Coordinates of C-alpha atoms and ligand atoms in Angstrom, one line a residue:
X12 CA 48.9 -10.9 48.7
X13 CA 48.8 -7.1 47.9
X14 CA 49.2 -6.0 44.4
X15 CA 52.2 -4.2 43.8
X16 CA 52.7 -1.3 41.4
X17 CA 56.2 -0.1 39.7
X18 CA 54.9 3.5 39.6
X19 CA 55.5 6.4 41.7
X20 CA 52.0 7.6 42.8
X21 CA 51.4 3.7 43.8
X22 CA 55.1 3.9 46.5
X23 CA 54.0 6.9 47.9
X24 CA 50.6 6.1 48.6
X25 CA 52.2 2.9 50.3
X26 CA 54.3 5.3 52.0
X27 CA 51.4 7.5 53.1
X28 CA 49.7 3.8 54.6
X29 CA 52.7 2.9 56.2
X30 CA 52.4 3.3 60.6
X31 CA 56.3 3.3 60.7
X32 CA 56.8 6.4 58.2
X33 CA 57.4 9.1 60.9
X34 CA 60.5 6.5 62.0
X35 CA 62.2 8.1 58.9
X36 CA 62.8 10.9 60.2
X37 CA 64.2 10.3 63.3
X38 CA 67.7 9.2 61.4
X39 CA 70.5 10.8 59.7
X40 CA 70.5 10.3 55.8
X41 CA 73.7 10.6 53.6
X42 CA 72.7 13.5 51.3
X43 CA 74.3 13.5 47.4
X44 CA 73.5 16.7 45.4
X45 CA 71.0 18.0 48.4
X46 CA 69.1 14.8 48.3
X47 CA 69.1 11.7 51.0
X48 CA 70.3 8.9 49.4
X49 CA 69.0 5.5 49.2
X50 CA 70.5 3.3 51.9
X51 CA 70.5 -0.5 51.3
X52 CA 73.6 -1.4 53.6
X53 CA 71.3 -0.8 57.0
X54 CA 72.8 -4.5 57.1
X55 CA 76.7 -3.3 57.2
X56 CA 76.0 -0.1 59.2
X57 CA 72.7 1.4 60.5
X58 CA 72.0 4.9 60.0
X59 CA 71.7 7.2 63.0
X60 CA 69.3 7.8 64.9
X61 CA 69.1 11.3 65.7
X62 CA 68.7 10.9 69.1
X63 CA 72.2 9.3 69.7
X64 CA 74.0 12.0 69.8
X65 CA 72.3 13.6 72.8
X66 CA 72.6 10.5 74.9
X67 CA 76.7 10.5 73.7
X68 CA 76.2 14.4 74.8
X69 CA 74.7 13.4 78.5
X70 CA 77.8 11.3 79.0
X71 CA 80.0 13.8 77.9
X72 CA 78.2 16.2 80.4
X73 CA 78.3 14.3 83.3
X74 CA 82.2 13.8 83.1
X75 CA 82.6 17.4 82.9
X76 CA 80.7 18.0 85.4
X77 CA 80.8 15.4 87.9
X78 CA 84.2 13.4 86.8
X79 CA 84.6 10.2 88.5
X80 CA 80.9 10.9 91.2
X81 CA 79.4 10.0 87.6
X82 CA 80.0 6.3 88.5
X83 CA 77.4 7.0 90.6
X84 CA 75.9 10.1 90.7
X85 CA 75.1 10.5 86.8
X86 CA 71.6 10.9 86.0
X87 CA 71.9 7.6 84.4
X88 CA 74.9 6.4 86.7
X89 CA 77.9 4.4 84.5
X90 CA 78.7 1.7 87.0
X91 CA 75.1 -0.3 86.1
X92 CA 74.3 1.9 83.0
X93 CA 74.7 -0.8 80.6
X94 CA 71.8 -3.1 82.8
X95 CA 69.5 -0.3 81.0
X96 CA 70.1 -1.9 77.6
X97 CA 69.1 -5.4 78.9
X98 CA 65.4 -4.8 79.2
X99 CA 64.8 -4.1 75.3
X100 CA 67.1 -6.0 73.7
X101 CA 65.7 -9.3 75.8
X102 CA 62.7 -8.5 73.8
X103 CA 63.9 -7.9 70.2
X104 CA 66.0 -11.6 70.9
X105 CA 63.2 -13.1 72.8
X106 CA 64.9 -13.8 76.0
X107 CA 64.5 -13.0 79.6
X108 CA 65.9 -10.2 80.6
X109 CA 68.6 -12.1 82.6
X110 CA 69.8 -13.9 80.0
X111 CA 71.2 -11.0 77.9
X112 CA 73.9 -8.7 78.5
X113 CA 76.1 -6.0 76.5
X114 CA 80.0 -6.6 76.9
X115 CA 83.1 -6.3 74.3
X116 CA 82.5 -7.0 70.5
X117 CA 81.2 -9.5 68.4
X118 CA 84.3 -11.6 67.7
X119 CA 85.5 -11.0 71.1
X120 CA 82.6 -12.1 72.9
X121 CA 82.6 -15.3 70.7
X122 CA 86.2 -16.2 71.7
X123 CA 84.9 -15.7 75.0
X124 CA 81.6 -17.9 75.2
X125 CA 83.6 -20.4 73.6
X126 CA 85.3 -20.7 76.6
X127 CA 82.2 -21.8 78.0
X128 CA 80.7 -23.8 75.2
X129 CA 83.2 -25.4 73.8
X130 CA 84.5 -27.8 76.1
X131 CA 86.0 -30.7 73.7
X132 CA 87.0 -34.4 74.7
X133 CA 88.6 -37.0 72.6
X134 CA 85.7 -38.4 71.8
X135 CA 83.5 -35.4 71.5
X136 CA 85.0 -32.5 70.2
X137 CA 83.4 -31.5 66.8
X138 CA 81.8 -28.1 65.5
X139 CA 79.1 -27.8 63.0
X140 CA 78.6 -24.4 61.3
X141 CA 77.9 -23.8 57.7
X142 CA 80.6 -23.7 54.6
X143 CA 81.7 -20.5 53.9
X144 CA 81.0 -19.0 57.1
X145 CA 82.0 -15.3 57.7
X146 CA 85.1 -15.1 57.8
X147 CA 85.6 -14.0 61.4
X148 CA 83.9 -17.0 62.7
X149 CA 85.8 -19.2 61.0
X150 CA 89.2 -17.3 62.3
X151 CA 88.0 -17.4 65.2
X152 CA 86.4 -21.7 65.2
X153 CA 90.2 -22.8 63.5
X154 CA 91.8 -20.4 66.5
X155 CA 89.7 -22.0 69.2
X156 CA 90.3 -25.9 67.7
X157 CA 94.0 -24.8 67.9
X158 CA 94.2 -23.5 71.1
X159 CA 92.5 -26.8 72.1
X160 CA 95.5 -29.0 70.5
X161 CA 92.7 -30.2 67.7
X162 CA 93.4 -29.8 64.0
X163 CA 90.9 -28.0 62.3
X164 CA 90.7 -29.8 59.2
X165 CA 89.5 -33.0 61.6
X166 CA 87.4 -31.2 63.5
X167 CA 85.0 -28.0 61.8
X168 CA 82.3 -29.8 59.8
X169 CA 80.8 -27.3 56.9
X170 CA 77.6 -28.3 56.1
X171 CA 77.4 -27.6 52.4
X172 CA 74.5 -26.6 49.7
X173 CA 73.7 -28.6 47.6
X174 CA 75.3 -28.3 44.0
X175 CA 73.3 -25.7 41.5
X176 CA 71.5 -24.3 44.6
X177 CA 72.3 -20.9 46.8
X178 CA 70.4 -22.0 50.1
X179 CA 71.0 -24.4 52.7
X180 CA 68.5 -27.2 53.2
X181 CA 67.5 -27.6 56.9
X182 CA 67.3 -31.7 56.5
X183 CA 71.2 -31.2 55.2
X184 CA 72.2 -29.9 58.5
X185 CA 70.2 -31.9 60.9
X186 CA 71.5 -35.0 58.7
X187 CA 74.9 -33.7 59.0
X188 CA 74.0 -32.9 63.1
X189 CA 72.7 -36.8 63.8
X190 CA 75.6 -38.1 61.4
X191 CA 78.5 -37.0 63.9
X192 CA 76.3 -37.5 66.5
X193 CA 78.4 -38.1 69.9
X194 CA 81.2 -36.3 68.3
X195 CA 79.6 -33.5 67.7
X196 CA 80.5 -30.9 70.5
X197 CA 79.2 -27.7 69.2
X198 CA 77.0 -26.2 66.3
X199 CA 77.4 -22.5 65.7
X200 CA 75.5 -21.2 62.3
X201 CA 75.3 -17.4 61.7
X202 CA 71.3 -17.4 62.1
X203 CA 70.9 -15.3 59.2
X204 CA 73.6 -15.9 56.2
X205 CA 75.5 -12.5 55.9
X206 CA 76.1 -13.4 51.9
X207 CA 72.9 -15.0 50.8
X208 CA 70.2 -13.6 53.4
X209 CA 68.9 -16.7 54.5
X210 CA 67.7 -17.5 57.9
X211 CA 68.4 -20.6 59.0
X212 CA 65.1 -22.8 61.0
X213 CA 67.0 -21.9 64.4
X214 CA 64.5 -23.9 66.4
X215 CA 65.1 -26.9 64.1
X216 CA 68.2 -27.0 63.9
X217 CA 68.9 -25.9 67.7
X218 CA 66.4 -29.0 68.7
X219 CA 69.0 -31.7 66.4
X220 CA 72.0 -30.7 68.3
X221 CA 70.1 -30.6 71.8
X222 CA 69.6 -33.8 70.7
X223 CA 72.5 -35.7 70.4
X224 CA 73.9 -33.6 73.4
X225 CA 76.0 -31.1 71.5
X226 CA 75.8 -26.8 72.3
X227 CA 74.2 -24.6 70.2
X228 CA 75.1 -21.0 69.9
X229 CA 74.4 -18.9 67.2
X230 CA 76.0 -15.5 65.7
X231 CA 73.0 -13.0 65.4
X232 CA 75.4 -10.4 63.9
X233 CA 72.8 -10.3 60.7
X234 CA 69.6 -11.8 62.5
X235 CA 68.8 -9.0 65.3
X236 CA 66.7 -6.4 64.7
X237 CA 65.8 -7.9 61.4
X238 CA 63.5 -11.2 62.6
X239 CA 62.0 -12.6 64.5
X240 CA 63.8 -14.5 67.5
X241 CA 62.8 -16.5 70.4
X242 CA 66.0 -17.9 71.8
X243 CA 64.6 -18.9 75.2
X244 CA 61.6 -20.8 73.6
X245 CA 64.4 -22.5 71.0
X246 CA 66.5 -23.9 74.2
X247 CA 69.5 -21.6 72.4
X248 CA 72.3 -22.2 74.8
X249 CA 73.9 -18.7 74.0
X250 CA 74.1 -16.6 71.0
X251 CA 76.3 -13.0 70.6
X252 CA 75.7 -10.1 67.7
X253 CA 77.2 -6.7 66.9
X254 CA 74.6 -3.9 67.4
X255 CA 76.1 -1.6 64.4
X256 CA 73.8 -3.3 61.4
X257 CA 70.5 -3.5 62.1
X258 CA 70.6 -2.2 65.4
X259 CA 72.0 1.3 64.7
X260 CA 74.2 1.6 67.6
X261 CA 77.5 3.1 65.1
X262 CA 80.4 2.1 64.0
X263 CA 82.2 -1.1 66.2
X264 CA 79.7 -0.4 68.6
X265 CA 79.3 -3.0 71.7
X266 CA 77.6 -7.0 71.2
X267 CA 75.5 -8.2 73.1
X268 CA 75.6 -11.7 74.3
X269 CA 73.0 -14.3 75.3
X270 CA 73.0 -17.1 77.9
X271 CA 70.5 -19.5 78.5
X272 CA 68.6 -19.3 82.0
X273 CA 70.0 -22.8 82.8
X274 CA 73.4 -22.0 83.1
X275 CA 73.6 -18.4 85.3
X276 CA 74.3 -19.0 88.8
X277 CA 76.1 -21.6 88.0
X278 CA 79.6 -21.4 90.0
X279 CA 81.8 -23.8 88.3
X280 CA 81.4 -23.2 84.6
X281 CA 84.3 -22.4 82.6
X282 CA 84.6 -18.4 81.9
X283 CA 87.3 -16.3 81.6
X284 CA 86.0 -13.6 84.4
X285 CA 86.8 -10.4 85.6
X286 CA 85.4 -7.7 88.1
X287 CA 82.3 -7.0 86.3
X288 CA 80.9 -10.0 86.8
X289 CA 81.0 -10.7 90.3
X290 CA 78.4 -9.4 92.2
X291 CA 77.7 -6.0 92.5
X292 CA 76.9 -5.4 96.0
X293 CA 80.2 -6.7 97.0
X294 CA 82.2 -5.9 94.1
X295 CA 83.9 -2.3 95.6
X296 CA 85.0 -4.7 98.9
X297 CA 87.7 -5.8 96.6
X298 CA 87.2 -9.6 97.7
X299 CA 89.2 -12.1 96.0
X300 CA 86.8 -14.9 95.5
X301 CA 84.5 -14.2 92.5
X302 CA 80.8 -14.1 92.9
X303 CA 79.0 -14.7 89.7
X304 CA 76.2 -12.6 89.4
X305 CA 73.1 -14.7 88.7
X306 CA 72.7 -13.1 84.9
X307 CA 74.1 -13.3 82.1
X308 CA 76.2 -9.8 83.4
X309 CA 78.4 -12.6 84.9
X310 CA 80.2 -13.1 81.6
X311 CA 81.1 -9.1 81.7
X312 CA 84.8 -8.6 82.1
X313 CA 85.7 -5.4 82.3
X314 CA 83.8 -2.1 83.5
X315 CA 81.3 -0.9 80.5
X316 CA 82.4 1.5 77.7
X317 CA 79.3 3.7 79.2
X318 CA 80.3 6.1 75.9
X319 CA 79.7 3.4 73.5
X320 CA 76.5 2.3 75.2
X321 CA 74.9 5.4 75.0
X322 CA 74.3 5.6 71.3
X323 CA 73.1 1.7 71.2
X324 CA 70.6 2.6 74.4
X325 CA 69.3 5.8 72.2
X326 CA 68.7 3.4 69.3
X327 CA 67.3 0.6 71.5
X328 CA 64.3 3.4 72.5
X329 CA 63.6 3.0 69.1
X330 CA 63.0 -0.5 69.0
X331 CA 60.8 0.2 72.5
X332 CA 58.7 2.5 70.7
X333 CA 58.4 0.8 67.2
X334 CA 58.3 -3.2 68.4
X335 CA 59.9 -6.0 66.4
X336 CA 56.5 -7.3 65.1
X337 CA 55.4 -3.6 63.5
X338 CA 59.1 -3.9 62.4
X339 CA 58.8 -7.3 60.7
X340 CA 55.5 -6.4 59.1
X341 CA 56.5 -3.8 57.4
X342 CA 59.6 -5.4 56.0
X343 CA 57.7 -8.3 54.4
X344 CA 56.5 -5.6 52.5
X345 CA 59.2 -3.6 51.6
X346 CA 61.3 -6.6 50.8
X347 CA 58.0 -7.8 49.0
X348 CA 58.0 -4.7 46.9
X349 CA 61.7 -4.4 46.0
X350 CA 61.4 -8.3 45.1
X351 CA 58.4 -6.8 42.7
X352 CA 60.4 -4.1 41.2
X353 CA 63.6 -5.9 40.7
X354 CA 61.1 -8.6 38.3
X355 CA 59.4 -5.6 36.6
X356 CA 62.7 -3.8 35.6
X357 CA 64.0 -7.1 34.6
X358 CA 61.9 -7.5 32.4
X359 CA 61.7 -4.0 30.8
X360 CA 65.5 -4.5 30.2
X361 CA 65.9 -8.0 29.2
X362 CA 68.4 -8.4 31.7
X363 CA 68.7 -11.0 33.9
X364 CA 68.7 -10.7 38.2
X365 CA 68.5 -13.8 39.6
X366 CA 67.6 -13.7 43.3
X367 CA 69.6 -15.9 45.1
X368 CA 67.8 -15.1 48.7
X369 CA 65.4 -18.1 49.5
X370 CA 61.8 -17.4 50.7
X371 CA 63.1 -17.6 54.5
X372 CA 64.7 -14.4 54.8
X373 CA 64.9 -10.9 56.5
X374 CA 65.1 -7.6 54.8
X375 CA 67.7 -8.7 52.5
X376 CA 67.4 -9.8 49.0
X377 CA 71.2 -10.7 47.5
X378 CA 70.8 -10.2 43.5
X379 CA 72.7 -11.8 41.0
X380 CA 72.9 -9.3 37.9
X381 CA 74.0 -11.6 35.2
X382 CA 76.0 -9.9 32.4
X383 CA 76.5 -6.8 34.5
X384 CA 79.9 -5.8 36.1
X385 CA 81.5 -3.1 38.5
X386 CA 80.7 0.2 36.1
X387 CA 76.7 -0.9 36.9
X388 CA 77.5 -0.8 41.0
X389 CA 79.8 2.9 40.3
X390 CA 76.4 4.1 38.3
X391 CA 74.3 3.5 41.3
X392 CA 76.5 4.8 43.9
X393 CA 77.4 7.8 41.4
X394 CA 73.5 8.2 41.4
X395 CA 72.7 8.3 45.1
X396 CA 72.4 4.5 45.6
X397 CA 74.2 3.0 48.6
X398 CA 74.5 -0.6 47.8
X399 CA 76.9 -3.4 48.4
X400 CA 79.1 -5.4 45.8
X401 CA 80.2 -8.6 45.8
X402 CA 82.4 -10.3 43.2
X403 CA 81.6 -11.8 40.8
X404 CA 78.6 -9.4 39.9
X405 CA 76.1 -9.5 43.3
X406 CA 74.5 -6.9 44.9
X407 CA 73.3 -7.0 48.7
X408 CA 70.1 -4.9 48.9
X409 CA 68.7 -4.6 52.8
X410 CA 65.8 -2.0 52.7
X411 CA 65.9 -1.7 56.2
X412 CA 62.2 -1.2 57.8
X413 CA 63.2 1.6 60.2
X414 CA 63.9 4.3 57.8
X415 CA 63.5 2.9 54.0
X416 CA 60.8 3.9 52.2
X417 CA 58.6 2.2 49.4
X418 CA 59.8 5.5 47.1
X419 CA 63.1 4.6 47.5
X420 CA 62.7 1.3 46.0
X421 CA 60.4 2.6 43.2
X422 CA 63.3 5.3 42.4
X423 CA 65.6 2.4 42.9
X424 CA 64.3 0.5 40.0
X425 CA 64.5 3.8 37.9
X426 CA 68.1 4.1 38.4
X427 CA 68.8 0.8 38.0
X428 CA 66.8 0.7 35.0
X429 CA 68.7 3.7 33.5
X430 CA 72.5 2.2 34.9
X431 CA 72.0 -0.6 32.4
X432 CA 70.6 1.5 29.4
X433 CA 73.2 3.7 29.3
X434 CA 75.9 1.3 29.3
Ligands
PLP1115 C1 79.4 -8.4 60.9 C2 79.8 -9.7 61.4 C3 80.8 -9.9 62.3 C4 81.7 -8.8 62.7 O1 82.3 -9.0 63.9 P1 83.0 -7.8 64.7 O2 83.7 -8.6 65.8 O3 81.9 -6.9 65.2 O4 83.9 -7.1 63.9 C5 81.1 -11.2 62.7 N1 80.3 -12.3 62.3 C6 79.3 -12.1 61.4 C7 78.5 -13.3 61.0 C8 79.0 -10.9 60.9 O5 78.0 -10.7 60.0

C-alpha cells in the first residue's frame, strides 16, 4: 500500500509519476473563471477527446465531396466503417472480435437481444436482476414480461441487500439463482451498480445461472472502460453498454453489443433482423432470404450512423494507445487517493461521509455526506466541481483515469473542506 498524503506538493508529484498524465491533455475540460474544472461525472458523460472532432470532420468531408461514392470510396468507407470499432472494443470487454458489434442504443439494443435471450415457457420464464435496477432496465424487463403475456410482479425476481447494508452479497444472488432454479429464464444485473458503484463477481454469478440452464446477459452501461472484463472467458451469453460514460464517444452516442461465440451462425435463433445483418457480399443483390453474417454484426439492423461512430472510433484509439490494464492501474490509485482524502477532510471537519461503495468497485466512490444538504453540492459546482447529487444527501464521485488528476482530488478535498465551513 502506498502512503498517501493530503497536501499539494505530495498530488503533484503523484501526478508527475503517473505514465497516463499526457492523456490529460488530449480532452476537452469545462473551464469556470479561466480554469478546467474538476470532472467527477466521466461516469454520466466522458469528456472529449480532442481528437473526435476531426474524425466527425473526415465524415463531413467525404459527403461533401464524394456524396453517396462515400459508401465506398471514403478513405474509411461507411458501408463497413463501424467493423473498425470491433477490434478495440473486443479488447476493453474481453471478447473476440466477432463477438462484438456497434448498433442502436443502449436500451434499444436491450429490447432487441431480449428477443433472443428471452425466450419464456410456462414453466420457465423468470428474470433475475438486482432491486432497484436502473430504471431503464426495469422499463424495459416489465415491457418485455408484458409483451410476453407474463405479469411482472410474478415474474422479475429483485435480489435484495441485506437490511443496514449498501452492497449486494454474491452468495444472496446465487442463492436467489439456484432457489428458482428451472424457472429461472434469464438473469440480467447491471455489472457495475450505476447508484452504489459496485461490481458485481460477473463470473460467479454468470457460472449460477449457466447452471441451472438460465441466460445471462449483463448491462455494461457503467462497467466498460472502467474494469476489467472477460466476457468470453465468463461464458457471458451477451451483454450491451452505451459508449457516452466511460467510453467518451458523446452524448447518446451508439452501444455496443456482445454475443457469445456459440450462438453466431446460427440460422434459426430468434432476432428481429434487417439488411445489415445479412451477409455482406450478397447484401446489394437485394435477395430476400436473410444470411446471417457469422458475427455478432448479424444482430445490426439498420445501416450504421457512420457520424456517430466516428467520434466513439476517435475515442476507442485512445483506449488502443492507453490499454485497459495501464487504465485500471492507475485508477486503483486515484480512487485510492480520493478514498484517502475524503477520510482526512472528514476528519478535519467532524463531519461525517460514509462511503457506501464496497471494496469491489471501479472508479467510483458514492458518498454519503450525513448532515449536509443541496447548498453543499451548489458550493462545489459554484466552485468548479462537477459532481453528481442524489437525494437524500449522496454524491457520485468517478475520477475517471483518462483525464483526472491526483491534484484534482487534493483541490477537491480543499473545496469540500471550505463548502462545509462556510455554511
Ligand atoms: C446509462 C444507463 C442506461 C442508459 O440507456 P440509454 O439507452 O443509453 O439511454 C441504461 N442502463 C444503465 C444501467 C445505465 O447506467
Amino acid at each position: 500500500m502506498m502512503k498517501f498524503e493530503n497536501a499539494l506538493d505530495f498530488a503533484r508529484q503523484m501526478d508527475a509519476n503517473d505514465p497516463l498524465k499526457s492523456f490529460r491533455e488530449r480532452f476537452h475540460y469545462p473551464q469556470l473563471n479561466g480554469k478546467d474544472v474538476i470532472y467527477f461525472t466521466g461516469n454520466s458523460l466522458g469528456l472529449q477527446p480532442k481528437v473526435a472532432k476531426d474524425y466527425v470532420d473526415d465524415i463531413m468531408k467525404d459527403w461533401a465531396d464524394l456524396a453517396v461514392e462515400g459508401h465506398f470510396y471514403a478513405e474509411k468507407p461507411w458501408w463497413d466503417y463501424h467493423e473498425r470499432l470491433a477490434q478495440p472494443l473486443a479488447k476493453v470487454v474481453g471478447a473476440s472480435v466477432e463477438e462484438v458489434s456497434v448498433m442502436n442504443t443502449l436500451s434499444v439494443n436491450l429490447h432487441f437481444l431480449m428477443v433472443s435471450f428471452y425466450r419464456p415457457t410456462q414453466k420457465r420464464f423468470k428474470i433475475i436482476c438486482e432491486e432497484k435496477a436502473f430504471p431503464s432496465d426495469q422499463y424495459m424487463l416489465q415491457s418485455q414480461v408484458k409483451f410476453h403475456g407474463f405479469r411482472p410482479s410474478d415474474t422479475i425476481v429483485e435480489v435484495k441487500k441485506r437490511e443496514g447494508e449498501h452492497f449486494w452479497r454474491t452468495e444472496d444472488i446465487v442463492s436467489k439463482i439456484d432457489e428458482v432454479g428451472d424457472a429461472l429464464a434469464l438473469v440480467l444485473i447491471g455489472g457495475v451498480n450505476y447508484y452504489n458503484g459496485q461490481v458485481f463477481d460477473m463470473a460467479a454469478i454468470t457460472q449460477a445461472g449457466k447452471n441451472v440452464g438460465a441466460f445471462v446477459g449483463w448491462d455494461l452501461a457503467h462497467a466498460v472502460g472502467n474494469v476489467a472484463l472477460k466476457l468470453h472467458d465468463w461464458n457471458v451469453d451477451f451483454a450491451a453498454w452505451c459508449s457516452y460514460k466511460y467510453m467518451n464517444s458523446g452524448p447518446g452516442n451508439a452501444s455496443g453489443i456482445f454475443i457469445n461465440k456459440k450462438y453466431l451462425g446460427e440460422g434459426d435463433i430468434p432476432r428481429f433482423e434487417g439488411w445489415w445483418g445479412t451477409k455482406k457480399e450478397s447484401r446489394f443483390q437485394m435477395k430476400p432470404e436473410f444470411e446471417p453474417i457469422e458475427t455478432a454484426d448479424a444482430w445490426q439492423v439498420s445501416n450504421p450512423p457512420v457520424l456517430s461512430l466516428a467520434p466513439y472510433l476517435a475515442s476507442l484509439q485512445l483506449f488502443e494507445e492507453v490499454g485497459m490494464a495501464a487504465l485500471i492501474a492507475k485508477q486503483k490509485l486515484l480512487t485510492g487517493y480520493l478514498e484517502f482524502i475524503l477520510g482526512e477532510i472528514d476528519k478535519e471537519v467532524k463531519s461525517t461521509f460514509e462511503i457506501i461503495t464496497p471494496a469491489e468497485r471501479g472508479c467510483q466512490l458514492s458518498v454519503f455526506l450525513h448532515g449536509e444538504g443541496r447548498a453543499l453540492f451548489d458550493y462545489l459546482m459554484q466552485h468548479g466541481v462537477i459532481v453528481d447529487w442524489r437525494e437524500p444527501n449522496v454524491i457520485r464521485l468517478a475520477p475517471a483515469p483518462f483525464y483526472c488528476s491526483f491534484e484534482d482530488m487534493y483541490r477537491f478535498g480543499q473545496l469540500l473542506k471550505e463548502g462545509i465551513l462556510s455554511k
